[in-house]
Tab-separated table of C-alpha atoms in Angstrom:
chain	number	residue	atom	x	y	z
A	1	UNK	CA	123.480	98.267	75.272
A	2	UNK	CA	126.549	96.248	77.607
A	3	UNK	CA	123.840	97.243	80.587
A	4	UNK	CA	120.765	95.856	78.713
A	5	UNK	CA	122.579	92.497	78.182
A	6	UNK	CA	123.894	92.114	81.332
A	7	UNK	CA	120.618	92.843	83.156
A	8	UNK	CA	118.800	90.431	80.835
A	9	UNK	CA	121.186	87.502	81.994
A	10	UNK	CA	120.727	88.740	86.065
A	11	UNK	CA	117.026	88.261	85.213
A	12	UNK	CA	117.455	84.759	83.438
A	13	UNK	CA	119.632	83.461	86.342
A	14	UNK	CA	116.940	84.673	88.635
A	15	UNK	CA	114.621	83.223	86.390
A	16	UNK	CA	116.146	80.012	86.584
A	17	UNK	CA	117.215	80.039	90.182
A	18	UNK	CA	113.985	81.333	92.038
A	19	UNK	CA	111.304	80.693	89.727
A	20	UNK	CA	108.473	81.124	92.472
A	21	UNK	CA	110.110	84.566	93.740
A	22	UNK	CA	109.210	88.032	92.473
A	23	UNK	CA	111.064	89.898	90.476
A	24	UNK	CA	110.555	93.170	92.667
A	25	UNK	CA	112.430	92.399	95.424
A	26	UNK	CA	115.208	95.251	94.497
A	27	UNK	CA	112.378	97.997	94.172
A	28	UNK	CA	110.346	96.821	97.797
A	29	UNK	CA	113.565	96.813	99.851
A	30	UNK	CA	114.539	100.519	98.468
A	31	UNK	CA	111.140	101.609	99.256
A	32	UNK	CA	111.590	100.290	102.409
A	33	UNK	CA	114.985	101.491	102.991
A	34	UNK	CA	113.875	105.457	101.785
A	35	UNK	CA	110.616	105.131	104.570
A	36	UNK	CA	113.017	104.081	107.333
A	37	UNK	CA	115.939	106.915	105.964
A	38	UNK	CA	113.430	109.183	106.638
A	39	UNK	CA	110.700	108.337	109.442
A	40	UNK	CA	111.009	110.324	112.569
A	41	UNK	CA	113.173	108.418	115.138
A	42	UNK	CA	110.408	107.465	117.266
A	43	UNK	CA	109.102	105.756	114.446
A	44	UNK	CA	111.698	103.905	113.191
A	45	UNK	CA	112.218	102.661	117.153
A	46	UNK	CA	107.845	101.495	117.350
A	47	UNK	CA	109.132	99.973	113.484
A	48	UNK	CA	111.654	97.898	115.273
A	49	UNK	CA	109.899	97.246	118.594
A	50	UNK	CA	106.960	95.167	116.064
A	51	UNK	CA	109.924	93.412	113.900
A	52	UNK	CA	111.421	92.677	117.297
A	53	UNK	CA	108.376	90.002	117.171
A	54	UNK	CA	107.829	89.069	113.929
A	55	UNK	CA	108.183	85.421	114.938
A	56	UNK	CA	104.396	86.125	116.207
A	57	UNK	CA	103.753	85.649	112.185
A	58	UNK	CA	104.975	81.702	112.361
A	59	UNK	CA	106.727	82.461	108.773
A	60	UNK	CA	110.213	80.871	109.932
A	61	UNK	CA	110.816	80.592	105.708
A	62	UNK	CA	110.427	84.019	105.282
A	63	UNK	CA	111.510	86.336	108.063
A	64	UNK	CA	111.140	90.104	108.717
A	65	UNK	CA	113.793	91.164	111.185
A	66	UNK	CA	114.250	93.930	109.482
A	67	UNK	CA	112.084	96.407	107.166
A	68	UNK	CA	113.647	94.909	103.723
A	69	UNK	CA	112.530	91.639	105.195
A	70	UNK	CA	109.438	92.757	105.541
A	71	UNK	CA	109.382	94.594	102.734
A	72	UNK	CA	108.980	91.285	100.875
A	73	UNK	CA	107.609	88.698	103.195
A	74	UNK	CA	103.364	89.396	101.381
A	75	UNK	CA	105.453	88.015	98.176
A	76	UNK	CA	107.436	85.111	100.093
A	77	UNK	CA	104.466	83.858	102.090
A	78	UNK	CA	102.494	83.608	98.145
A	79	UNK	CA	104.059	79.830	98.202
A	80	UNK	CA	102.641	78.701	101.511
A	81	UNK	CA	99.495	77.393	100.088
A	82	UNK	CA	95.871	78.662	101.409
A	83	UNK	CA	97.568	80.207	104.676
A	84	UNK	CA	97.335	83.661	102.971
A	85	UNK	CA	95.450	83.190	100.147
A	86	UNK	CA	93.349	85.745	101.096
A	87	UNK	CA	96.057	88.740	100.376
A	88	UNK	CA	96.573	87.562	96.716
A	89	UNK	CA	93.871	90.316	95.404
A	90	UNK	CA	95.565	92.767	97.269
A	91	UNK	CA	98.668	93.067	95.754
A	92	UNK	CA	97.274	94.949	92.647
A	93	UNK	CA	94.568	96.999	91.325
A	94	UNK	CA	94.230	96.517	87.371
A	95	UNK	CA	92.475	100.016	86.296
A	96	UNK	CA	92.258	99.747	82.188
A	97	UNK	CA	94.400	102.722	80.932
A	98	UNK	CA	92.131	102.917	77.924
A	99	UNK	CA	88.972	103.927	80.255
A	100	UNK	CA	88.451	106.802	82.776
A	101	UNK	CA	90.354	106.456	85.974
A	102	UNK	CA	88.366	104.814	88.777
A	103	UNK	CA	88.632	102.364	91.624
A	104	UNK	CA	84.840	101.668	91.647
A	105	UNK	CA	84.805	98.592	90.334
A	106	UNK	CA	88.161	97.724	90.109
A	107	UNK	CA	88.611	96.936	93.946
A	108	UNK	CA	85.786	94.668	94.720
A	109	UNK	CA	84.716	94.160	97.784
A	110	UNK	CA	87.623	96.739	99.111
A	111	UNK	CA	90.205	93.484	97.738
A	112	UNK	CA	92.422	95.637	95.950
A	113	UNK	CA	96.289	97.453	97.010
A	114	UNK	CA	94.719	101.149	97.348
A	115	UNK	CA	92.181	99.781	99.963
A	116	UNK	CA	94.656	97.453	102.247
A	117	UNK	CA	96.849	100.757	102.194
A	118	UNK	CA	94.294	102.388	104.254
A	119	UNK	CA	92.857	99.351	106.789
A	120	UNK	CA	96.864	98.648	107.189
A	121	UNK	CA	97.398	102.404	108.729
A	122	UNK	CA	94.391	101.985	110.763
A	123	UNK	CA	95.101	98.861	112.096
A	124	UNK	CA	98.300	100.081	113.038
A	125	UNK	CA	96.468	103.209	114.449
A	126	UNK	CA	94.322	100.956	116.720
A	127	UNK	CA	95.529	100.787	120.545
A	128	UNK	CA	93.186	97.709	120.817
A	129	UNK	CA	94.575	95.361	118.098
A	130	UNK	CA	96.787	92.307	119.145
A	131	UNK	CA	100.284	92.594	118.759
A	132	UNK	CA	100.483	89.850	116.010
A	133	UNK	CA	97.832	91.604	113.934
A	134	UNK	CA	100.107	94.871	113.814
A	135	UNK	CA	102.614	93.350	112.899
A	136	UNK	CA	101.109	92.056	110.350
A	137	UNK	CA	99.408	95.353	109.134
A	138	UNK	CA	103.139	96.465	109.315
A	139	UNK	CA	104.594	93.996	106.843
A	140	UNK	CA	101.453	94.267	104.672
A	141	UNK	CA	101.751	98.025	104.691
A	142	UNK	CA	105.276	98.178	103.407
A	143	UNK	CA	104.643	95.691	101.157
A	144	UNK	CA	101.788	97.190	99.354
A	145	UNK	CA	102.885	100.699	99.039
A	146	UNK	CA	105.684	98.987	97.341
A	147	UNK	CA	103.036	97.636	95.024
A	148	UNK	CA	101.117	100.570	94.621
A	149	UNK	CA	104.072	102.784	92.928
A	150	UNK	CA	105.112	99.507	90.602
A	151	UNK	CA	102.754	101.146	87.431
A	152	UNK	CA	102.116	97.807	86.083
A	153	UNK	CA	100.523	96.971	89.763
A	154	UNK	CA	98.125	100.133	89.185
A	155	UNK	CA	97.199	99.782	85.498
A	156	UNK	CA	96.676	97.232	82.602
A	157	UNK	CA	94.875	96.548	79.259
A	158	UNK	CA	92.811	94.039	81.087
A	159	UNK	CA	96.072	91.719	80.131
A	160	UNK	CA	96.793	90.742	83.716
A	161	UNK	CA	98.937	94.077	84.679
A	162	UNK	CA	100.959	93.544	81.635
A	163	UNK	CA	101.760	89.966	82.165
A	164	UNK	CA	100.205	89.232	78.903
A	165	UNK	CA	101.895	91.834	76.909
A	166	UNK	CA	104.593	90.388	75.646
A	167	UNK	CA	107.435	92.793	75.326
A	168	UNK	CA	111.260	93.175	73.929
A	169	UNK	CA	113.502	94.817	76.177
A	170	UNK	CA	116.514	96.096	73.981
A	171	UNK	CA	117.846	93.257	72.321
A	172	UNK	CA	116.553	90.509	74.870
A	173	UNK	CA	113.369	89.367	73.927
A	174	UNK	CA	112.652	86.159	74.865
A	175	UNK	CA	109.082	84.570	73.764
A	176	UNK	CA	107.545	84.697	77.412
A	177	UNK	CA	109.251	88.389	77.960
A	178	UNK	CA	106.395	90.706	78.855
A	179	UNK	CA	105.912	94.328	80.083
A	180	UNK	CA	104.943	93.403	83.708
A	181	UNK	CA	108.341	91.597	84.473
A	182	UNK	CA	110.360	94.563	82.584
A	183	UNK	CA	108.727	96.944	84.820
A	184	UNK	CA	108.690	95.088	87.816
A	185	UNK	CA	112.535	93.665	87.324
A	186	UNK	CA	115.316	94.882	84.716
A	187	UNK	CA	113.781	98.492	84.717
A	188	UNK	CA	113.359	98.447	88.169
A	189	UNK	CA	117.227	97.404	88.521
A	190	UNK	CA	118.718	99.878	85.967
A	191	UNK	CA	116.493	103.001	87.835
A	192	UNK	CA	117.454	102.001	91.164
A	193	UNK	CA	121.443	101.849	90.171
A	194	UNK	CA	121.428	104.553	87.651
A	195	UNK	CA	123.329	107.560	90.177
A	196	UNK	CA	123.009	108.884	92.168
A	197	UNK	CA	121.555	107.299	95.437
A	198	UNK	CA	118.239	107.014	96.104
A	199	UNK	CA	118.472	105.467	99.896
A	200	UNK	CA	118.775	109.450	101.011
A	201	UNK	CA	117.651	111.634	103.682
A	202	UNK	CA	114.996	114.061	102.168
A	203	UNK	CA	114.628	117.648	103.610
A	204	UNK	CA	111.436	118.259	105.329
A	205	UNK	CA	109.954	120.292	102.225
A	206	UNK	CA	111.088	117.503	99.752
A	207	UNK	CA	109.270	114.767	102.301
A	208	UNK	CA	106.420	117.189	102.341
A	209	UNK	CA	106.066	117.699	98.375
A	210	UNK	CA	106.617	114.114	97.492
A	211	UNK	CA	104.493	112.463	100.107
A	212	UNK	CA	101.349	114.557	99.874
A	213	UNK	CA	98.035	113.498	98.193
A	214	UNK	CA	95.686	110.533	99.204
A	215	UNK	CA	96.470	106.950	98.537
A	216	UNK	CA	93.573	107.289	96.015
A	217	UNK	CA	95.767	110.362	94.099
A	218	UNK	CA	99.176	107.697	94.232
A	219	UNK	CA	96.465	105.079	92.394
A	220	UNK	CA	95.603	107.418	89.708
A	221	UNK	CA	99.478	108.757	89.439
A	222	UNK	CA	100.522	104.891	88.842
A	223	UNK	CA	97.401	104.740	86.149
A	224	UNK	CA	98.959	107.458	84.654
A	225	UNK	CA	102.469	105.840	84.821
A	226	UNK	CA	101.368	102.541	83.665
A	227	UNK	CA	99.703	104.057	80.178
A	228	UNK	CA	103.451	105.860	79.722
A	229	UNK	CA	104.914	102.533	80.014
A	230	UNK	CA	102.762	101.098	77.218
A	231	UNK	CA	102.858	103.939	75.356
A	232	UNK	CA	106.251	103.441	75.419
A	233	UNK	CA	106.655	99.962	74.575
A	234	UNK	CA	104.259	99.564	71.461
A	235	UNK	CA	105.254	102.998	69.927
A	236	UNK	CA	102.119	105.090	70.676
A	237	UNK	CA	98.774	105.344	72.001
A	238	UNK	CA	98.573	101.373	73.508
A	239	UNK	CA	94.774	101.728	72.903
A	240	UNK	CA	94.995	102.326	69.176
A	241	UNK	CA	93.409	99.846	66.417
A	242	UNK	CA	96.309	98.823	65.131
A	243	UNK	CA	98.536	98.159	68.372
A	244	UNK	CA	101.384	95.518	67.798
A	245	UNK	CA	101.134	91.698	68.847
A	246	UNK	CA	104.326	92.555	70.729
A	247	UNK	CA	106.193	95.354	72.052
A	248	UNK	CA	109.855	96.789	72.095
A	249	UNK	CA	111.729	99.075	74.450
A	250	UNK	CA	114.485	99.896	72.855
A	251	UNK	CA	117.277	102.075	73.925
A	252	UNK	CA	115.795	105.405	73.729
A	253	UNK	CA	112.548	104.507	75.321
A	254	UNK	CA	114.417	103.040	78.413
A	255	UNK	CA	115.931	106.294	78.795
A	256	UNK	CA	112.789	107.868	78.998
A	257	UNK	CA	111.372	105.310	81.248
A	258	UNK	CA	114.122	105.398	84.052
A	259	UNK	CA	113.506	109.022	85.745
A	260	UNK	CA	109.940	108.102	85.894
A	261	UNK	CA	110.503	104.571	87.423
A	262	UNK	CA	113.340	106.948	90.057
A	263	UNK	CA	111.072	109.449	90.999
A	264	UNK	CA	107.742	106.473	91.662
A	265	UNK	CA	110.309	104.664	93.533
A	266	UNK	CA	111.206	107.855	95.729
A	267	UNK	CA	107.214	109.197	96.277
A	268	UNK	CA	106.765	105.666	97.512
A	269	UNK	CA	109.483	105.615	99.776
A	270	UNK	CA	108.311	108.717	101.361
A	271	UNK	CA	104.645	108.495	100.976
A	272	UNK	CA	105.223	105.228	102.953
A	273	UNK	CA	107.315	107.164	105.389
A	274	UNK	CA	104.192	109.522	105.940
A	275	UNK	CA	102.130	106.860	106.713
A	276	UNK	CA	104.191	104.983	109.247
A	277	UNK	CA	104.710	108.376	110.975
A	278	UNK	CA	100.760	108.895	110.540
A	279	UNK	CA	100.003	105.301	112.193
A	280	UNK	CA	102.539	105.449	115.029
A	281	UNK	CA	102.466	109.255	115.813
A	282	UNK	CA	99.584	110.476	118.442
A	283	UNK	CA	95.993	110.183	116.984
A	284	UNK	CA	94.768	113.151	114.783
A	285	UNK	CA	92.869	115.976	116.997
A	286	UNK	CA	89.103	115.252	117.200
A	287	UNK	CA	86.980	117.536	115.715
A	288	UNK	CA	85.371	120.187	117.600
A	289	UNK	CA	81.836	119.368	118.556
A	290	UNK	CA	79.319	121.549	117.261
């Protein structure tokens, strides 16, 4: 309960502090931090060679020297007016967790996270893009897979990713609470700091086994994720008649919540690993001509 409270008054100073700033911060830069842990070395050097000239991105508010800068600059730029606009739809895909999994039309247009995920790797992948474009594929890419393996980014009720389900976390339940900024903030904070480490060097097999699938298998994993979250917060099956006005995670729930929130937080670190060795390795074998 002591950890509940004092995570609910980090989040109201933040709150009150940096009103315009996300509350996932803490979760991109791990992500970021597990990729880089664990990217071959002459990755992490063609990483640093494109963050070597981020000042190509004329951003001088919100830098990305380094891959936790980046790891938040898609989120720091939102402010900056109709410069980047055009990214805000990619940030998120809202599948309903009370219908079939699918991305067809919920990423119109190819504006949604899962589909950025790809054109970033292949932009990246492409000899003949400018420098500035790459490395803004880069900060993109780390940014987004960030997004991807935040559930509430990958799932909703058709409530805005959970921004309109108003939610009690232990005893701190302010009126404008709701599940999105749980998931994306104080759960986020007590899974990253519950032990042990998470910024680790993974064993081939473990990078292997964690970072396999397709980015649209991570989508429907985060689906998946986002319905446990509800389920968890308004005691039950969130699509049910009789679903409370507002939900509670209480202590119990939290619990529950915390290895899953760990173990999304890891995948994504290495799934995004996988890709940044994918997009600065040498090109996949062609095919054989028949």
């Amino acid at each position: 309960m002591i950890r509940f409270i004092a995570a609910a008054l980090a989040l109201a100073v933040s709150m009150i502090a940096t009103p315009a700033s996300a509350y996932w911060e803490y979760g991109h830069e791990t992500i970021a931090s597990i990729a880089y842990r664990n990217v071959k070395p002459q990755t992490r050097a063609a990483i640093d060679r494109l963050l070597a000239r981020q000042a190509l991105l004329e951003t001088p508010t919100c830098p990305a020297k380094t891959i936790e800068q980046a790891s938040v600059w898609a989120d720091c730029v939102k402010p900056l007016g109709q410069r980047f606009s055009y990214a805000y739809n990619w940030h998120y895909q809202n599948v309903n967790i009370c219908k079939p999994f699918t991305l067809k039309g919920n990423c119109p247009d190819g504006n949604c996270v899962s589909a950025q995920v790809e054109r970033d790797v292949k932009l990246l992948q492409d000899k003949d893009v400018p420098v500035r474009e790459k490395v803004m594929a880069l900060v993109f890419l780390v940014h987004f897979m960030g997004d991807l393996h935040q559930p509430l980014h990958a799932g909703d009720k058709a409530d805005l990713g959970g921004n309109r389900a108003r939610s009690d976390y232990g005893i701190y339940g302010p009126e404008r609470l709701n599940l999105h900024s749980i998931m994306d903030g104080l759960l986020a904070e007590r899974a990253i700091s519950t032990p042990a480490p998470l910024i680790v060097a993974h064993s081939p097999a473990e990078r292997v086994a964690m970072g396999a699938g397709t980015v649209e298998d991570w989508s429907r994993e985060n689906w998946e994720a986002a319905r446990t979250a509800y389920t968890e917060a308004f005691g039950g099956d969130p699509c049910r008649a009789d679903v409370p006005a507002r939900g509670k995670l209480d202590d119990a729930a939290v619990e529950r919540l915390v290895p899953l929130m760990r173990t999304q937080i890891t995948r994504g670190g290495l799934r995004l690993a996988r890709l940044l060795d994918e997009a600065f390795g040498p090109p996949p074998p062609e095919a054989p001509k028949r």
